[in-house]
Coordinates of N, CA and C in Angstrom, one line a residue:
X1 N 102.8 74.1 121.8 CA 102.8 75.6 122.3 C 104.2 76.2 122.2
X2 N 105.2 75.4 122.7 CA 106.6 75.8 122.7 C 107.0 76.0 121.2
X3 N 106.7 75.1 120.4 CA 107.2 75.1 119.0 C 106.5 76.3 118.3
X4 N 105.3 76.6 118.5 CA 104.6 77.6 117.9 C 105.2 79.0 118.4
X5 N 105.6 79.1 119.7 CA 106.2 80.3 120.2 C 107.6 80.6 119.6
X6 N 108.3 79.5 119.4 CA 109.6 79.7 118.7 C 109.4 80.1 117.2
X7 N 108.5 79.4 116.7 CA 108.1 79.8 115.2 C 107.7 81.3 115.1
X8 N 106.9 81.7 116.0 CA 106.4 83.1 115.9 C 107.7 84.1 116.2
X9 N 108.6 83.7 117.1 CA 109.7 84.6 117.3 C 110.6 84.6 116.1
X10 N 110.7 83.5 115.4 CA 111.5 83.4 114.2 C 111.0 84.3 113.0
X11 N 109.7 84.3 112.9 CA 108.9 85.1 111.9 C 109.1 86.6 112.3
X12 N 108.9 86.9 113.5 CA 109.1 88.3 113.9 C 110.5 88.8 113.6
X13 N 111.5 87.9 113.9 CA 112.9 88.4 113.7 C 113.1 88.6 112.3
X14 N 112.7 87.7 111.4 CA 112.9 87.9 110.0 C 112.2 89.1 109.4
X15 N 111.0 89.4 109.9 CA 110.3 90.6 109.5 C 111.1 91.8 109.9
X16 N 111.7 91.8 111.1 CA 112.4 92.9 111.6 C 113.7 93.2 110.8
X17 N 114.3 92.1 110.3 CA 115.5 92.3 109.5 C 115.1 92.9 108.2
X18 N 114.1 92.4 107.6 CA 113.7 93.0 106.3 C 113.1 94.4 106.4
X19 N 112.6 94.6 107.6 CA 112.2 96.1 107.8 C 113.3 97.0 107.8
X20 N 114.4 96.6 108.5 CA 115.6 97.3 108.5 C 116.1 97.6 107.1
X21 N 116.0 96.6 106.2 CA 116.5 96.8 104.8 C 115.6 97.8 104.1
X22 N 114.4 97.8 104.4 CA 113.4 98.8 103.8 C 113.8 100.2 104.2
X23 N 114.2 100.4 105.6 CA 114.6 101.6 106.0 C 115.9 102.1 105.4
X24 N 116.7 101.2 105.2 CA 118.0 101.6 104.4 C 117.8 102.2 103.1
X25 N 116.9 101.6 102.3 CA 116.5 102.1 100.9 C 115.9 103.5 101.0
X26 N 115.0 103.7 102.1 CA 114.5 105.0 102.3 C 115.5 106.1 102.6
X27 N 116.5 105.7 103.4 CA 117.6 106.6 103.7 C 118.3 106.9 102.6
X28 N 118.6 106.1 101.6 CA 119.3 106.4 100.5 C 118.5 107.4 99.6
X29 N 117.2 107.3 99.6 CA 116.4 108.3 98.8 C 116.4 109.6 99.4
X30 N 116.4 109.7 100.8 CA 116.4 111.0 101.5 C 117.8 111.7 101.3
X31 N 118.8 111.0 101.4 CA 120.2 111.5 101.3 C 120.3 112.1 99.9
X32 N 119.9 111.2 98.9 CA 120.0 111.6 97.4 C 119.1 113.0 97.2
X33 N 118.0 113.0 97.8 CA 117.1 114.2 97.6 C 117.8 115.4 98.3
X34 N 118.4 115.2 99.4 CA 119.1 116.3 100.0 C 120.3 116.8 99.2
X35 N 121.0 115.9 98.6 CA 122.1 116.3 97.7 C 121.6 117.3 96.5
X36 N 120.5 116.7 95.9 CA 119.8 117.4 94.8 C 119.4 118.8 95.2
X37 N 118.8 118.9 96.3 CA 118.3 120.2 96.8 C 119.5 121.2 97.1
X38 N 120.5 120.6 97.6 CA 121.7 121.5 97.9 C 122.3 122.0 96.5
X39 N 122.4 121.2 95.6 CA 122.9 121.5 94.3 C 122.0 122.4 93.6
X40 N 120.8 122.3 93.7 CA 119.8 123.2 93.0 C 119.7 124.6 93.6
X41 N 119.8 124.8 94.9 CA 119.7 126.0 95.5 C 121.0 126.6 96.0
X42 N 122.1 126.0 95.5 CA 123.4 126.4 96.1 C 123.9 127.8 95.7
X43 N 123.3 128.3 94.4 CA 123.7 129.6 94.0 C 122.6 130.0 93.0
X44 N 122.6 131.3 92.8 CA 121.6 131.9 91.8 C 121.6 131.3 90.4
X45 N 122.8 130.9 89.9 CA 123.0 130.3 88.6 C 122.7 128.8 88.5
X46 N 122.5 128.2 89.7 CA 122.4 126.7 89.6 C 121.2 126.3 88.9
X47 N 121.3 125.1 88.2 CA 120.3 124.6 87.3 C 119.3 123.8 88.2
X48 N 118.1 123.7 87.6 CA 117.1 122.8 88.3 C 117.2 121.3 87.8
X49 N 118.2 121.1 87.0 CA 118.4 119.7 86.4 C 118.5 118.7 87.5
X50 N 119.4 118.9 88.6 CA 119.6 117.8 89.6 C 118.2 117.4 90.2
X51 N 117.2 118.2 90.3 CA 115.9 117.9 90.8 C 115.2 117.0 89.9
X52 N 115.5 117.1 88.5 CA 114.9 116.2 87.5 C 115.5 114.8 87.5
X53 N 116.8 114.9 87.6 CA 117.6 113.7 87.5 C 117.4 112.8 88.8
X54 N 117.2 113.5 89.9 CA 117.0 112.6 91.2 C 115.7 111.9 91.1
X55 N 114.7 112.3 90.3 CA 113.5 111.6 90.1 C 113.7 110.2 89.6
X56 N 114.8 110.1 88.7 CA 115.1 108.8 88.1 C 115.6 107.9 89.2
X57 N 116.5 108.4 90.1 CA 117.1 107.7 91.2 C 116.1 107.3 92.2
X58 N 115.1 108.2 92.5 CA 114.0 107.9 93.4 C 113.2 106.7 92.9
X59 N 113.0 106.7 91.5 CA 112.2 105.6 91.0 C 113.0 104.2 91.1
X60 N 114.3 104.3 90.9 CA 115.0 103.0 91.0 C 115.0 102.6 92.5
X61 N 115.2 103.5 93.5 CA 115.1 103.1 94.9 C 113.8 102.6 95.3
X62 N 112.8 103.2 94.7 CA 111.4 102.8 95.0 C 111.2 101.3 94.5
X63 N 111.7 100.9 93.3 CA 111.7 99.6 92.9 C 112.5 98.7 93.7
X64 N 113.7 99.1 94.2 CA 114.4 98.3 95.2 C 113.6 98.0 96.4
X65 N 112.9 99.0 96.9 CA 112.2 98.9 98.2 C 110.9 98.0 98.0
X66 N 110.3 98.2 96.9 CA 109.1 97.3 96.6 C 109.5 95.9 96.6
X67 N 110.6 95.5 96.0 CA 111.1 94.2 96.0 C 111.3 93.7 97.4
X68 N 112.0 94.5 98.2 CA 112.3 94.1 99.6 C 111.0 94.0 100.4
X69 N 110.0 94.9 100.1 CA 108.8 94.8 100.8 C 108.0 93.5 100.5
X70 N 108.1 93.0 99.4 CA 107.5 91.8 99.1 C 107.9 90.6 100.0
X71 N 109.3 90.5 100.3 CA 109.9 89.6 101.2 C 109.4 90.0 102.6
X72 N 109.5 91.2 103.0 CA 109.1 91.6 104.4 C 107.6 91.2 104.6
X73 N 106.8 91.3 103.6 CA 105.3 91.0 103.7 C 105.1 89.6 104.0
X74 N 106.0 88.7 103.5 CA 105.8 87.3 103.8 C 105.9 87.0 105.2
X75 N 107.1 87.5 105.9 CA 107.3 87.2 107.3 C 106.3 87.9 108.2
X76 N 106.0 89.1 107.8 CA 105.0 89.9 108.5 C 103.6 89.3 108.6
X77 N 103.2 88.8 107.4 CA 101.9 88.2 107.3 C 101.9 86.9 108.1
X78 N 102.9 86.1 108.2 CA 102.8 84.8 109.0 C 102.8 85.1 110.5
X79 N 103.6 86.1 110.9 CA 103.5 86.5 112.3 C 102.1 87.1 112.6
X80 N 101.6 87.9 111.8 CA 100.3 88.4 112.1 C 99.1 87.3 112.1
X81 N 99.4 86.4 111.2 CA 98.3 85.3 111.1 C 98.4 84.5 112.5
X82 N 99.5 84.3 112.9 CA 99.6 83.6 114.3 C 99.1 84.4 115.4
X83 N 99.3 85.7 115.3 CA 98.7 86.6 116.4 C 97.2 86.6 116.4
X84 N 96.7 86.6 115.2 CA 95.2 86.8 115.1 C 94.5 85.4 115.4
X85 N 95.1 84.3 114.9 CA 94.4 83.0 114.9 C 94.8 82.0 115.9
X86 N 95.9 82.4 116.6 CA 96.4 81.5 117.7 C 96.4 82.2 119.0
X87 N 97.2 83.2 119.1 CA 97.4 84.0 120.4 C 96.2 84.6 120.8
X88 N 95.5 85.4 119.9 CA 94.3 86.1 120.3 C 93.2 85.2 120.8
X89 N 92.9 84.1 120.2 CA 91.9 83.2 120.6 C 92.2 82.7 122.1
X90 N 93.5 82.3 122.3 CA 93.9 81.9 123.6 C 93.6 83.0 124.7
X91 N 94.0 84.3 124.4 CA 93.8 85.3 125.4 C 92.3 85.6 125.6
X92 N 91.5 85.4 124.5 CA 90.1 85.7 124.7 C 89.3 84.5 125.3
X93 N 90.0 83.4 125.2 CA 89.3 82.1 125.7 C 88.2 81.7 124.8
X94 N 88.4 81.9 123.5 CA 87.5 81.6 122.5 C 88.1 80.7 121.4
X95 N 87.3 79.8 120.7 CA 87.9 79.1 119.6 C 88.3 80.0 118.4
X96 N 89.5 79.6 117.8 CA 89.9 80.4 116.7 C 89.5 79.8 115.4
X97 N 90.1 80.3 114.3 CA 89.7 79.7 113.0 C 90.2 78.3 112.9
X98 N 89.3 77.4 112.5 CA 89.7 76.0 112.6 C 90.8 75.6 111.6
X99 N 90.9 76.2 110.5 CA 92.0 75.8 109.5 C 93.2 76.6 109.5
X100 N 93.5 77.4 110.6 CA 94.6 78.3 110.6 C 96.0 77.6 110.4
X101 N 96.0 76.3 111.0 CA 97.2 75.5 110.8 C 97.5 75.0 109.5
X102 N 96.4 74.7 108.8 CA 96.5 74.3 107.4 C 97.0 75.4 106.5
X103 N 96.5 76.6 106.7 CA 96.9 77.7 106.0 C 98.4 78.0 106.1
X104 N 98.8 77.9 107.3 CA 100.3 78.1 107.6 C 101.1 77.0 107.0
X105 N 100.6 75.8 107.1 CA 101.4 74.7 106.6 C 101.5 74.9 105.1
X106 N 100.4 75.2 104.5 CA 100.5 75.4 102.9 C 101.5 76.6 102.6
X107 N 101.5 77.5 103.4 CA 102.4 78.7 103.1 C 103.9 78.3 103.3
X108 N 104.2 77.3 104.2 CA 105.5 76.8 104.4 C 105.9 75.8 103.2
X109 N 104.9 75.0 102.9 CA 105.2 74.0 101.9 C 105.4 74.6 100.6
X110 N 104.7 75.6 100.3 CA 104.6 76.2 98.9 C 104.8 77.7 99.1
X111 N 106.0 78.2 99.4 CA 106.1 79.6 99.8 C 106.1 80.5 98.5
X112 N 105.4 81.6 98.6 CA 105.3 82.5 97.4 C 105.0 83.9 98.1
X113 N 105.3 84.9 97.2 CA 104.9 86.2 97.5 C 103.5 86.4 97.7
X114 N 103.0 87.2 98.7 CA 101.6 87.4 99.0 C 101.0 88.6 98.2
X115 N 101.9 89.5 97.7 CA 101.4 90.5 96.9 C 102.2 90.7 95.6
X116 N 101.7 91.4 94.7 CA 102.4 91.5 93.4 C 103.4 92.6 93.5
X117 N 104.4 92.7 92.6 CA 105.4 93.7 92.6 C 104.7 95.2 92.4
X118 N 103.7 95.1 91.6 CA 103.0 96.4 91.4 C 102.3 96.9 92.7
X119 N 101.6 96.0 93.4 CA 101.0 96.4 94.6 C 102.0 96.8 95.7
X120 N 103.2 96.1 95.7 CA 104.2 96.6 96.6 C 104.7 98.0 96.3
X121 N 104.8 98.3 95.0 CA 105.3 99.7 94.5 C 104.3 100.7 95.1
X122 N 103.0 100.4 94.9 CA 102.0 101.3 95.4 C 101.9 101.6 96.8
X123 N 102.2 100.5 97.6 CA 102.1 100.6 99.0 C 103.3 101.4 99.6
X124 N 104.4 101.1 99.0 CA 105.7 102.0 99.5 C 105.6 103.4 99.0
X125 N 104.9 103.6 97.9 CA 104.8 105.0 97.4 C 103.8 105.7 98.3
X126 N 102.7 105.1 98.7 CA 101.7 105.8 99.5 C 102.3 106.1 100.9
X127 N 103.0 105.1 101.4 CA 103.4 105.2 102.9 C 104.7 105.9 103.1
X128 N 105.6 106.0 102.1 CA 106.9 106.7 102.3 C 107.3 107.6 101.2
X129 N 107.2 107.2 100.0 CA 107.8 107.9 98.9 C 106.9 109.1 98.5
X130 N 105.7 109.0 98.8 CA 104.8 110.1 98.4 C 105.4 111.5 99.1
X131 N 105.9 111.4 100.3 CA 106.4 112.6 101.0 C 107.7 113.1 100.3
X132 N 108.6 112.1 99.9 CA 109.8 112.5 99.3 C 109.6 113.1 97.9
X133 N 108.7 112.5 97.1 CA 108.3 113.0 95.8 C 107.6 114.3 96.0
X134 N 106.8 114.5 97.1 CA 106.2 115.8 97.2 C 107.2 117.0 97.4
X135 N 108.2 116.6 98.2 CA 109.3 117.6 98.4 C 110.0 117.9 97.1
X136 N 110.2 116.9 96.4 CA 110.9 117.1 95.1 C 110.2 117.9 94.1
X137 N 108.8 117.7 94.0 CA 108.0 118.5 93.2 C 107.8 119.9 93.7
X138 N 107.7 120.1 94.9 CA 107.5 121.5 95.4 C 108.9 122.2 95.3
X139 N 109.9 121.6 95.5 CA 111.2 122.3 95.3 C 111.4 122.6 93.8
X140 N 111.0 121.7 92.9 CA 111.2 122.0 91.5 C 110.4 123.2 91.0
X141 N 109.1 123.2 91.3 CA 108.2 124.2 91.0 C 108.6 125.5 91.7
X142 N 109.0 125.4 92.9 CA 109.5 126.6 93.6 C 110.7 127.2 93.0
X143 N 111.7 126.3 92.6 CA 112.9 126.8 91.9 C 112.6 127.7 90.7
X144 N 111.6 127.2 89.9 CA 111.3 127.9 88.7 C 110.5 129.2 89.0
X145 N 109.7 129.2 90.1 CA 108.9 130.3 90.4 C 109.6 131.5 91.1
X146 N 110.5 131.1 92.0 CA 111.0 132.2 92.9 C 112.5 132.2 93.0
X147 N 113.2 131.2 92.5 CA 114.7 131.3 92.8 C 115.4 131.5 91.5
X148 N 116.3 132.5 91.4 CA 116.8 133.3 92.5 C 116.0 134.6 92.8
X149 N 115.0 134.9 91.9 CA 114.2 136.0 92.0 C 112.8 135.5 91.5
X150 N 111.6 136.1 92.0 CA 110.4 135.7 91.4 C 110.2 135.8 89.9
X151 N 109.6 134.8 89.3 CA 109.3 135.0 87.8 C 108.4 136.2 87.5
X152 N 108.8 136.9 86.6 CA 108.1 138.1 86.2 C 106.8 137.9 85.3
X153 N 106.8 136.7 84.7 CA 105.6 136.4 83.9 C 105.6 134.9 83.5
X154 N 104.6 134.5 82.8 CA 104.5 133.1 82.5 C 105.6 132.8 81.5
X155 N 105.8 133.7 80.6 CA 107.0 133.5 79.6 C 108.3 133.2 80.2
X156 N 108.5 134.1 81.3 CA 109.8 134.0 82.2 C 109.8 132.6 82.8
X157 N 108.7 132.2 83.4 CA 108.6 130.9 84.1 C 108.9 129.8 83.1
X158 N 108.4 129.8 82.0 CA 108.6 128.7 81.0 C 110.1 128.8 80.4
X159 N 110.7 129.9 80.3 CA 112.1 130.1 79.9 C 113.1 129.5 80.9
X160 N 112.6 129.7 82.2 CA 113.5 129.0 83.2 C 113.4 127.5 83.2
X161 N 112.4 126.9 82.7 CA 112.2 125.5 82.6 C 112.9 124.8 81.6
X162 N 113.4 125.6 80.6 CA 114.1 125.1 79.4 C 115.3 124.4 79.8
X163 N 115.7 123.3 79.2 CA 117.0 122.6 79.5 C 117.7 122.4 78.2
X164 N 118.8 123.2 78.0 CA 119.5 123.1 76.7 C 118.6 123.3 75.5
X165 N 118.6 122.4 74.5 CA 117.7 122.6 73.4 C 116.2 122.1 73.7
X166 N 116.0 121.6 74.8 CA 114.6 121.2 75.1 C 113.8 122.3 75.6
X167 N 112.6 122.7 74.9 CA 111.8 123.8 75.2 C 111.3 123.7 76.6
X168 N 111.0 124.9 77.2 CA 110.4 124.9 78.6 C 109.0 124.3 78.6
X169 N 108.2 124.5 77.5 CA 106.9 123.9 77.5 C 106.9 122.4 77.6
X170 N 107.8 121.8 76.8 CA 107.9 120.3 76.9 C 108.5 119.8 78.2
X171 N 109.3 120.5 78.9 CA 109.8 120.2 80.1 C 108.7 120.3 81.2
X172 N 107.9 121.3 81.1 CA 106.8 121.5 82.1 C 105.7 120.5 81.8
X173 N 105.5 120.1 80.6 CA 104.5 119.1 80.3 C 104.9 117.7 80.9
X174 N 106.2 117.4 80.9 CA 106.8 116.2 81.4 C 106.7 116.3 82.9
X175 N 106.9 117.5 83.5 CA 106.7 117.6 84.9 C 105.3 117.4 85.4
X176 N 104.4 118.0 84.8 CA 102.9 117.8 85.0 C 102.5 116.3 85.0
X177 N 103.0 115.6 83.9 CA 102.8 114.2 83.8 C 103.4 113.4 84.9
X178 N 104.6 113.7 85.3 CA 105.3 113.1 86.3 C 104.6 113.2 87.6
X179 N 104.2 114.4 88.0 CA 103.5 114.7 89.2 C 102.2 114.0 89.3
X180 N 101.3 114.2 88.4 CA 100.0 113.6 88.4 C 100.0 112.1 88.2
X181 N 101.1 111.7 87.4 CA 101.2 110.2 87.3 C 101.4 109.5 88.5
X182 N 102.3 110.0 89.4 CA 102.5 109.4 90.7 C 101.3 109.5 91.6
X183 N 100.6 110.6 91.5 CA 99.3 110.7 92.3 C 98.3 109.7 91.9
X184 N 98.1 109.6 90.6 CA 97.1 108.6 90.1 C 97.5 107.2 90.5
X185 N 98.8 106.8 90.4 CA 99.3 105.5 90.7 C 99.1 105.2 92.1
X186 N 99.3 106.1 93.0 CA 99.1 105.9 94.5 C 97.6 105.8 94.8
X187 N 96.8 106.6 94.3 CA 95.3 106.6 94.4 C 94.7 105.2 94.0
X188 N 95.2 104.8 92.8 CA 94.7 103.6 92.2 C 95.1 102.3 93.1
X189 N 96.3 102.4 93.7 CA 96.6 101.3 94.6 C 95.8 101.4 95.9
X190 N 95.6 102.6 96.4 CA 94.8 102.7 97.6 C 93.3 102.1 97.4
X191 N 92.8 102.4 96.3 CA 91.4 101.9 96.0 C 91.4 100.4 95.9
X192 N 92.4 99.8 95.3 CA 92.6 98.4 95.2 C 92.8 97.7 96.5
X193 N 93.6 98.3 97.4 CA 93.8 97.8 98.7 C 92.5 97.8 99.6
X194 N 91.8 99.0 99.5 CA 90.5 99.1 100.1 C 89.5 98.1 99.7
X195 N 89.5 97.8 98.4 CA 88.5 96.8 97.8 C 88.8 95.4 98.3
X196 N 90.1 95.1 98.4 CA 90.5 93.7 98.8 C 90.5 93.6 100.3
X197 N 91.0 94.5 101.1 CA 91.2 94.3 102.6 C 90.3 95.1 103.4
X198 N 89.6 96.2 102.9 CA 88.8 97.0 103.7 C 89.6 98.0 104.4
X199 N 89.2 98.5 105.5 CA 89.9 99.6 106.2 C 91.2 99.1 106.8
X200 N 92.2 99.9 106.9 CA 93.6 99.4 107.3 C 93.5 98.9 108.8
X201 N 94.1 97.7 109.0 CA 94.1 97.2 110.3 C 93.0 96.2 110.6
X202 N 92.0 96.1 109.6 CA 90.9 95.2 109.9 C 91.2 93.7 109.3
X203 N 92.0 93.7 108.2 CA 92.2 92.4 107.7 C 93.4 91.6 108.4
X204 N 93.3 90.4 108.3 CA 94.3 89.5 109.0 C 94.8 88.4 108.0
X205 N 94.4 88.5 106.7 CA 94.8 87.4 105.7 C 96.2 87.5 105.4
X206 N 96.7 86.5 104.8 CA 98.0 86.4 104.2 C 98.2 87.5 103.1
X207 N 99.1 88.5 103.2 CA 99.2 89.5 102.2 C 98.4 90.8 102.5

């Protein structure tokens, strides 16, 4: 009992440390987005290009965060496994899963990530980055539509989207693909998680 209690405390501590690292990456994304918004709306002649370039940085930060989430998920899953299959049965006075110790032992003997990098990307996108990207997209389309004055026509709107020699239609097409691409990626990940784990909070498996 004492050894398990110390083991549980260690896993919670490691998950807390990696959770802090996740928050740091999110903070970088928020600060970067704030700088892009300030640059874009700082003056009537300011370009919308910073809002486009920040999308590349957000993608890089999301990849960093997904990598960190894979490590966080290892420690979180172990702590959760002990909560469900060791502590909860004790509190309920009922027998727990018979092989829970063997599952933990195998995870310590042969440690590995419990989810893929792609699945980690989808989870961090749904739970955090979807809001940051939504602000980016709303700010970009709003910049073209109303700043510094409302667009007078569709042609005027397209002209505002042009970047140097790149036509406005091409830039807008890339913007639409970027927006709906992230949406489709997030929805696809949600469907996969639902199929594997069911409703959120109901699963107790590793990963």
